[in-house]
Coordinates of C-alpha atoms (C1' of nucleotides) in Angstrom, one line a residue:
Chain Z
M1 CA -10.3 -40.1 6.4
G2 CA -8.1 -37.5 4.8
R3 CA -5.8 -37.4 1.8
A4 CA -2.6 -39.4 1.6
P5 CA 0.5 -37.5 2.7
C6 CA 2.0 -35.5 -0.1
C7 CA 5.6 -36.6 0.4
E8 CA 8.1 -37.9 2.9
K9 CA 9.1 -35.1 5.2
S10 CA 12.7 -36.3 5.6
G11 CA 15.4 -36.8 3.1
L12 CA 14.4 -33.9 0.9
K13 CA 16.9 -31.4 -0.3
K14 CA 16.6 -27.8 0.9
G15 CA 18.5 -24.6 0.0
P16 CA 19.5 -23.0 -3.3
W17 CA 18.5 -24.8 -6.5
T18 CA 21.1 -26.0 -8.8
P19 CA 20.9 -25.5 -12.6
E20 CA 20.4 -29.2 -13.0
E21 CA 17.4 -29.2 -10.7
D22 CA 16.0 -26.1 -12.6
E23 CA 16.4 -28.0 -15.9
K24 CA 14.6 -31.0 -14.6
L25 CA 11.7 -29.0 -13.2
V26 CA 11.3 -26.9 -16.4
A27 CA 11.5 -29.9 -18.6
Y28 CA 8.9 -31.8 -16.6
I29 CA 6.4 -28.9 -16.5
K30 CA 6.8 -28.2 -20.2
E31 CA 5.9 -31.8 -20.9
H32 CA 3.2 -32.4 -18.3
G33 CA 2.1 -29.0 -17.1
Q34 CA 1.9 -27.9 -13.5
S35 CA -0.9 -30.1 -12.4
N36 CA 0.0 -31.9 -9.2
W37 CA 2.7 -30.4 -7.1
R38 CA 2.5 -33.4 -4.7
T39 CA 3.6 -36.0 -7.2
L40 CA 5.7 -33.7 -9.4
P41 CA 9.0 -33.9 -7.6
K42 CA 9.0 -37.7 -7.6
N43 CA 8.0 -37.9 -11.3
A44 CA 10.5 -35.3 -12.3
G45 CA 13.3 -37.0 -10.4
L46 CA 13.7 -34.2 -7.9
A47 CA 14.6 -34.7 -4.2
R48 CA 12.5 -31.7 -3.3
C49 CA 9.2 -31.0 -1.6
G50 CA 6.3 -30.1 -3.9
K51 CA 6.0 -26.8 -2.2
S52 CA 9.6 -26.0 -2.9
C53 CA 9.1 -26.9 -6.5
R54 CA 6.0 -24.7 -6.8
L55 CA 7.8 -21.7 -5.3
R56 CA 10.8 -22.2 -7.5
W57 CA 8.6 -22.3 -10.6
T58 CA 6.3 -19.4 -9.7
N59 CA 9.0 -17.1 -8.4
Y60 CA 11.9 -17.9 -10.7
L61 CA 11.4 -20.3 -13.6
R62 CA 8.1 -19.3 -15.1
P63 CA 8.7 -18.1 -18.7
D64 CA 6.6 -15.0 -18.3
I65 CA 8.6 -13.6 -15.5
K66 CA 10.1 -10.2 -16.2
R67 CA 13.6 -10.0 -14.6
G68 CA 15.7 -7.0 -13.9
R69 CA 15.3 -3.6 -12.4
F70 CA 11.9 -2.1 -11.6
S71 CA 11.0 0.9 -13.8
F72 CA 9.9 4.2 -12.4
E73 CA 6.3 3.5 -13.6
E74 CA 6.4 0.1 -11.9
E75 CA 7.6 1.6 -8.7
E76 CA 4.9 4.3 -8.7
A77 CA 2.3 1.7 -9.4
I78 CA 3.5 -0.4 -6.5
I79 CA 3.3 2.6 -4.1
Q80 CA -0.2 3.5 -5.3
L81 CA -1.4 -0.1 -5.0
H82 CA 0.2 -0.6 -1.6
N83 CA -1.5 2.6 -0.5
I84 CA -4.8 0.9 -1.4
L85 CA -4.2 -2.8 -0.8
G86 CA -1.6 -2.8 1.9
N87 CA 0.7 -5.8 2.1
K88 CA -1.4 -7.8 -0.3
W89 CA 1.6 -8.7 -2.4
S90 CA -0.1 -11.2 -4.6
A91 CA -2.9 -8.7 -5.4
I92 CA -0.3 -6.1 -6.3
A93 CA 1.6 -8.6 -8.4
A94 CA -1.5 -9.4 -10.3
R95 CA -1.5 -5.8 -11.6
L96 CA 2.1 -5.8 -12.6
P97 CA 2.6 -8.2 -15.4
G98 CA 5.7 -10.3 -15.2
R99 CA 6.4 -9.5 -11.6
T100 CA 6.0 -11.9 -8.7
D101 CA 4.6 -11.2 -5.3
N102 CA 7.9 -12.3 -3.8
E103 CA 9.9 -9.9 -6.0
I104 CA 7.6 -7.0 -5.2
K105 CA 7.7 -7.8 -1.5
N106 CA 11.5 -7.8 -1.5
Y107 CA 11.7 -4.6 -3.6
W108 CA 9.3 -2.9 -1.2
N109 CA 11.2 -3.9 1.9
T110 CA 14.7 -3.1 0.5
H111 CA 14.0 0.0 -1.7
I112 CA 10.6 1.7 -1.5
R113 CA 10.0 1.4 2.2
K114 CA 13.3 3.0 3.1
R115 CA 12.8 5.7 0.5
L116 CA 9.4 6.6 1.9
L117 CA 10.9 6.7 5.4
R118 CA 13.6 9.1 4.2
M119 CA 10.9 11.3 2.7
G120 CA 9.1 11.4 6.0
I121 CA 6.2 9.2 4.9
D122 CA 5.0 6.4 6.9
P123 CA 5.2 3.3 4.6
V124 CA 2.3 1.7 6.4
T125 CA -0.2 4.5 6.3
H126 CA 1.4 6.5 3.4
A127 CA 0.8 9.6 5.5
P128 CA 3.4 12.1 6.6
R129 CA 4.9 11.2 9.9
L130 CA 3.5 13.7 12.4
D131 CA 6.4 13.0 14.7
L132 CA 8.7 14.6 12.1
L133 CA 6.5 17.7 11.5
D134 CA 6.8 20.9 13.4
L135 CA 3.1 21.5 13.8
T136 CA 3.6 24.6 15.9
S137 CA 4.8 26.4 12.9
L138 CA 1.7 25.4 11.0
L139 CA -0.8 26.2 13.7
K140 CA 0.6 29.5 14.9
P141 CA -0.6 29.3 18.4
A142 CA -1.5 32.9 18.8
A143 CA -3.6 32.8 15.7
V144 CA -5.4 29.6 16.7
A145 CA -6.1 31.3 20.0
A146 CA -8.5 33.5 18.1
Y147 CA -10.7 30.4 17.6
Y148 CA -10.0 28.7 20.9
P149 CA -9.5 31.5 23.5
T150 CA -9.3 29.0 26.4
Q151 CA -7.7 26.0 24.9
V152 CA -4.9 26.1 22.3
D153 CA -4.1 22.6 23.0
L154 CA -4.7 18.9 22.1
D155 CA -8.3 19.5 21.0
T156 CA -7.0 21.8 18.2
L157 CA -4.3 19.3 17.2
R158 CA -6.8 16.6 17.1
A159 CA -9.2 18.6 14.9
L160 CA -6.4 19.1 12.4
E161 CA -5.2 15.5 12.5
P162 CA -7.0 14.6 9.2
L163 CA -4.5 16.8 7.4
A164 CA -1.9 14.2 8.1
S165 CA -3.4 12.0 5.4
Y166 CA -3.0 14.6 2.8
P167 CA 0.6 15.7 2.1
D168 CA -0.5 18.4 -0.3
L169 CA -2.8 19.9 2.2
L170 CA -0.1 20.0 4.7
R171 CA 2.1 21.8 2.2
L172 CA -0.6 24.3 1.5
A173 CA -1.1 24.8 5.2
S174 CA 2.6 25.5 5.5
L175 CA 2.4 28.0 2.7
L176 CA -0.5 29.8 4.3
S177 CA 1.1 29.9 7.7
G178 CA 3.8 32.0 6.2
S179 CA 1.4 34.5 4.6
A180 CA -0.2 37.5 6.2
S181 CA -3.8 36.4 5.8
S182 CA -6.1 35.7 8.7
P183 CA -6.5 32.3 10.4
Q184 CA -10.1 32.4 9.3
Q185 CA -9.0 32.5 5.7
H186 CA -6.6 29.7 6.2
T187 CA -9.3 27.5 7.6
Q188 CA -11.9 28.5 5.0
L189 CA -9.4 27.7 2.3
L190 CA -8.4 24.3 3.6
L191 CA -11.6 23.0 5.0
P192 CA -13.7 22.3 1.9
W193 CA -10.7 20.4 0.4
L194 CA -10.2 18.5 3.5
L195 CA -13.8 17.5 3.7
Q196 CA -13.9 16.5 0.1
A197 CA -10.8 14.4 0.4
Q198 CA -12.2 12.7 3.4
M199 CA -15.5 12.1 1.7
T200 CA -13.8 10.5 -1.2
Q201 CA -11.6 8.4 1.0
A202 CA -14.5 7.2 3.0
A203 CA -16.5 6.4 -0.1
A204 CA -13.6 4.6 -1.6
A205 CA -13.1 2.5 1.6
T206 CA -16.8 1.5 1.4
M207 CA -16.4 0.6 -2.2
V208 CA -13.4 -1.6 -1.7
Q209 CA -15.2 -3.4 1.0
Q210 CA -18.1 -4.1 -1.3
V211 CA -16.2 -5.2 -4.4
T212 CA -13.0 -6.9 -3.2
P213 CA -11.6 -9.1 -4.4
Q214 CA -12.7 -8.4 -7.9
A215 CA -9.6 -7.2 -9.6
A216 CA -11.3 -4.9 -12.2
A217 CA -13.2 -3.1 -9.5
A218 CA -10.1 -2.6 -7.4
D219 CA -8.4 -1.0 -10.4
Q220 CA -11.3 1.3 -10.9
F221 CA -11.4 2.2 -7.2
L222 CA -7.7 3.1 -7.4
Q223 CA -8.2 5.5 -10.3
A224 CA -11.3 7.1 -8.8
S225 CA -9.6 7.9 -5.5
T226 CA -6.4 9.2 -7.1
A227 CA -8.4 11.3 -9.5
A228 CA -10.2 13.0 -6.6
Y229 CA -7.0 13.5 -4.7
H230 CA -5.4 15.2 -7.7
Q231 CA -7.6 18.2 -7.4
I232 CA -5.6 19.2 -4.4
P233 CA -2.2 19.7 -6.0
D234 CA -3.7 22.0 -8.6
L235 CA -4.8 24.3 -5.8
V236 CA -1.5 24.0 -4.0
H237 CA 0.4 25.0 -7.1
A238 CA -1.8 27.9 -7.9
N239 CA -1.1 31.4 -6.6
P240 CA -1.8 31.1 -2.9
A241 CA -2.6 34.8 -2.5
A242 CA -5.1 34.8 -5.4
Q243 CA -6.7 31.6 -4.1
Q244 CA -7.1 33.1 -0.6
Q245 CA -8.6 36.3 -2.0
Q246 CA -11.0 34.4 -4.2
L247 CA -12.2 32.1 -1.5
A248 CA -12.4 34.7 1.2
Q249 CA -14.9 36.6 -1.0
Q250 CA -17.0 33.6 -1.6
P251 CA -20.0 33.0 0.5
Q252 CA -19.8 29.8 2.6
Q253 CA -23.5 29.2 3.0
D254 CA -23.5 26.4 0.6
H255 CA -21.3 24.2 2.8
M256 CA -23.4 25.1 5.8
A257 CA -26.7 24.5 4.0
D258 CA -25.5 21.1 2.9
A259 CA -24.3 20.1 6.3
C260 CA -27.6 21.2 7.8
R261 CA -29.6 19.4 5.2
H262 CA -27.8 16.1 6.3
G263 CA -28.5 16.8 9.9
A264 CA -24.8 17.2 10.8
V265 CA -25.2 20.8 11.9
Q266 CA -27.9 22.6 13.8
P267 CA -28.5 25.9 12.1
S268 CA -29.7 27.5 15.4
I269 CA -26.3 26.9 16.9
Y270 CA -24.0 27.7 14.0
D271 CA -25.7 30.5 12.3
S272 CA -22.8 32.9 11.5
Q273 CA -20.5 32.3 8.6
L274 CA -17.4 31.8 10.7
D275 CA -18.7 30.0 13.8
Y276 CA -19.3 26.8 12.1
V277 CA -15.8 26.4 10.8
P278 CA -14.2 25.0 14.0
A279 CA -17.1 22.7 14.5
L280 CA -16.9 21.4 11.0
M281 CA -13.2 20.7 11.5
Q282 CA -14.1 18.8 14.6
M283 CA -16.7 16.8 12.6
A284 CA -14.3 16.1 9.9
S285 CA -12.0 14.4 12.3
D286 CA -14.7 12.1 13.4
E287 CA -15.4 9.2 11.0
S288 CA -18.9 8.6 12.3
N289 CA -19.9 12.0 10.9
L290 CA -18.7 11.0 7.5
Q291 CA -21.0 8.1 7.6
Q292 CA -23.8 10.3 8.9
W293 CA -23.3 12.5 5.8
S294 CA -24.1 9.4 3.9
C295 CA -21.5 9.1 1.2
T296 CA -23.0 6.7 -1.2
V297 CA -21.3 5.1 -4.1
S298 CA -22.8 3.7 -7.2
T299 CA -21.0 2.2 -10.1
S300 CA -22.0 2.3 -13.7
N301 CA -19.9 1.0 -16.5
N302 CA -16.9 3.4 -16.4
N303 CA -17.9 5.9 -13.8
Y304 CA -18.2 6.2 -10.1
N305 CA -20.5 8.8 -8.7
V306 CA -19.7 10.0 -5.3
Y307 CA -22.6 11.8 -3.7
S308 CA -21.2 13.8 -0.8
G309 CA -23.1 16.0 1.6
V310 CA -20.7 18.9 1.3
S311 CA -20.0 20.7 -1.9
T312 CA -16.6 22.1 -3.0
P313 CA -15.9 25.7 -3.9
S314 CA -17.4 26.3 -7.3
S315 CA -15.1 29.1 -8.0
S316 CA -11.9 27.0 -7.6
P317 CA -10.1 26.5 -10.8
A318 CA -9.1 23.0 -9.6
A319 CA -12.7 22.1 -9.3
A320 CA -13.8 23.5 -12.6
G321 CA -15.0 20.9 -15.1
Q322 CA -14.9 18.1 -12.6
I323 CA -17.2 19.1 -9.8
N324 CA -20.8 20.2 -10.0
S325 CA -21.2 22.0 -6.7
A326 CA -24.7 23.2 -7.5
S327 CA -26.0 19.7 -7.4
T328 CA -23.5 18.6 -4.7
T329 CA -22.7 15.6 -7.0
T330 CA -19.1 14.9 -7.7
T331 CA -18.4 12.7 -10.7
Y332 CA -15.0 11.3 -11.2
G333 CA -14.3 10.1 -14.7
L334 CA -12.2 7.0 -14.8
N335 CA -9.6 8.3 -17.1
A336 CA -6.8 5.8 -17.4
S337 CA -4.3 8.6 -17.4
S338 CA -5.4 10.0 -14.1
G339 CA -3.5 9.4 -10.9
M340 CA -0.2 7.7 -10.5
H341 CA 1.6 10.9 -9.7
L342 CA 1.1 11.2 -6.0
Y343 CA 4.7 10.8 -5.0
S344 CA 6.4 11.6 -8.3
E345 CA 7.6 15.0 -7.3
L346 CA 8.7 13.7 -3.9
L347 CA 10.8 10.9 -5.2
D348 CA 14.5 11.3 -5.3
V349 CA 15.3 10.9 -9.0
S350 CA 18.9 10.5 -8.2
D351 CA 18.1 7.1 -6.8
Y352 CA 17.4 5.9 -10.3
M353 CA 20.7 7.1 -11.8
Chain L
dA1 C1' 44.3 -6.8 1.3
dA2 C1' 41.3 -7.5 5.1
dC3 C1' 37.5 -6.6 7.7
dG4 C1' 32.8 -5.4 9.0
dG5 C1' 28.4 -3.6 8.1
dA6 C1' 24.8 -2.8 4.7
dA7 C1' 22.1 -4.2 1.0
dC8 C1' 20.0 -7.6 -1.6
dC9 C1' 17.1 -11.5 -2.7
dA10 C1' 16.1 -16.5 -3.1
dA11 C1' 14.2 -19.7 -0.3
dC12 C1' 12.0 -21.2 3.8
dC13 C1' 8.5 -21.0 7.6
dG14 C1' 4.2 -20.8 9.4
dC15 C1' -0.4 -19.6 9.0
dT16 C1' -5.1 -19.6 6.7
dG17 C1' -8.7 -21.0 3.6
dT18 C1' -9.9 -24.6 0.4
dT19 C1' -10.2 -29.2 -1.3
dC20 C1' -11.2 -33.8 -1.1
dA21 C1' -11.4 -38.7 0.7
Chain O
dG1 C1' -19.6 -33.7 8.7
dT2 C1' -14.8 -34.4 9.7
dG3 C1' -10.1 -33.9 9.4
dA4 C1' -5.8 -34.2 6.8
dA5 C1' -3.4 -32.4 3.0
dC6 C1' -3.0 -28.9 -0.5
dA7 C1' -2.4 -24.3 -2.3
dG8 C1' -1.4 -19.8 -1.6
dC9 C1' 0.0 -16.1 1.0
dG10 C1' 2.8 -12.8 3.9
dG11 C1' 6.7 -12.7 7.1
dT12 C1' 11.3 -13.9 8.0
dT13 C1' 15.8 -15.9 7.5
dG14 C1' 20.3 -16.7 5.9
dG15 C1' 23.7 -16.8 2.3
dT16 C1' 25.9 -13.8 -1.0
dT17 C1' 27.5 -9.5 -2.8
dC18 C1' 28.7 -4.8 -2.4
dC19 C1' 30.9 -0.9 -0.3
dG20 C1' 33.3 1.9 2.8
dT21 C1' 37.1 2.1 6.1

DNA sequence: AACGGAACCAACCGCTGTTCA
DNA sequence: GTGAACAGCGGTTGGTTCCGT
């Protein structure tokens, strides 16, 4: 024996609400509250389904709803949250006071989604669309051939695929491809950052699985991941030539040692400073290796500690103060001001005028 | 002025997990 | 324990407005 039917399915009005209907609904809820949507329409004198009343109230009539154009900050927040949460519009709306899931969903589909597509960013994955990139100019086939004498082909492309998730790394790669430095230096410069970004992403994914749907934890996750990601633009905006020189002079044994320590690399096979680089790139493209390197995440009050198996260049200015490469422990402080600028410089400001 | 396509957004549809008789 | 209805969510639709020709 189930419940009684909520309402008659026939004879109920559909379509746009009239001001009179809105008035009746608001007056009734003000007096009785929004307790029982099943009986509400009849009691309020409305020829509407309870579901229709609930939608009208939650999406339009609620007094705490903020109407009007989305601000720049709101739009950036939506993009960031969508990157993390996907099409969970209600979860996104919960972090934007005064905005409804329906409103955010509409705004995404009519404005943001199209803008990201124009920028060459996939609105689903938030990664640059590889089909729009001229990868041949990045890879410089002749230079890559130095690493892969017999196959300058799909294997190479596959190894570099992780770059697609990091627009700033791609930009950096593009910068480097136009310079006169060696392909070894390109790879040495990019690889540690790629690995670090992947570690962070993997750890963050684990974290979200563990704590969802707790809203506070999701917010912390968002800030932790963006804080880590923001180390990269600092490197990109720095002097590329100086960065290359600095990193080219720096011994790479620390990466190798850490990888060996976690069993990801056999020292006997990769014992020269350069030989392990292509192998590490290959490993970085394989998610199972990330798990093998055992990114573990612990939470404590206001900090996440991400223990990764591969350290970052200690001489990098971007890493200074944030990363302790000696202990291979990366601590991301949850500064409220961190993050929220991933797309800012890519957005077309004229759209807001 | 008339027309057609694009853009916008409120409302509906259908599905899923939860509640309750 | 079962099953019907509820509540909530994301996807989609359709009416209205805007804009270019």
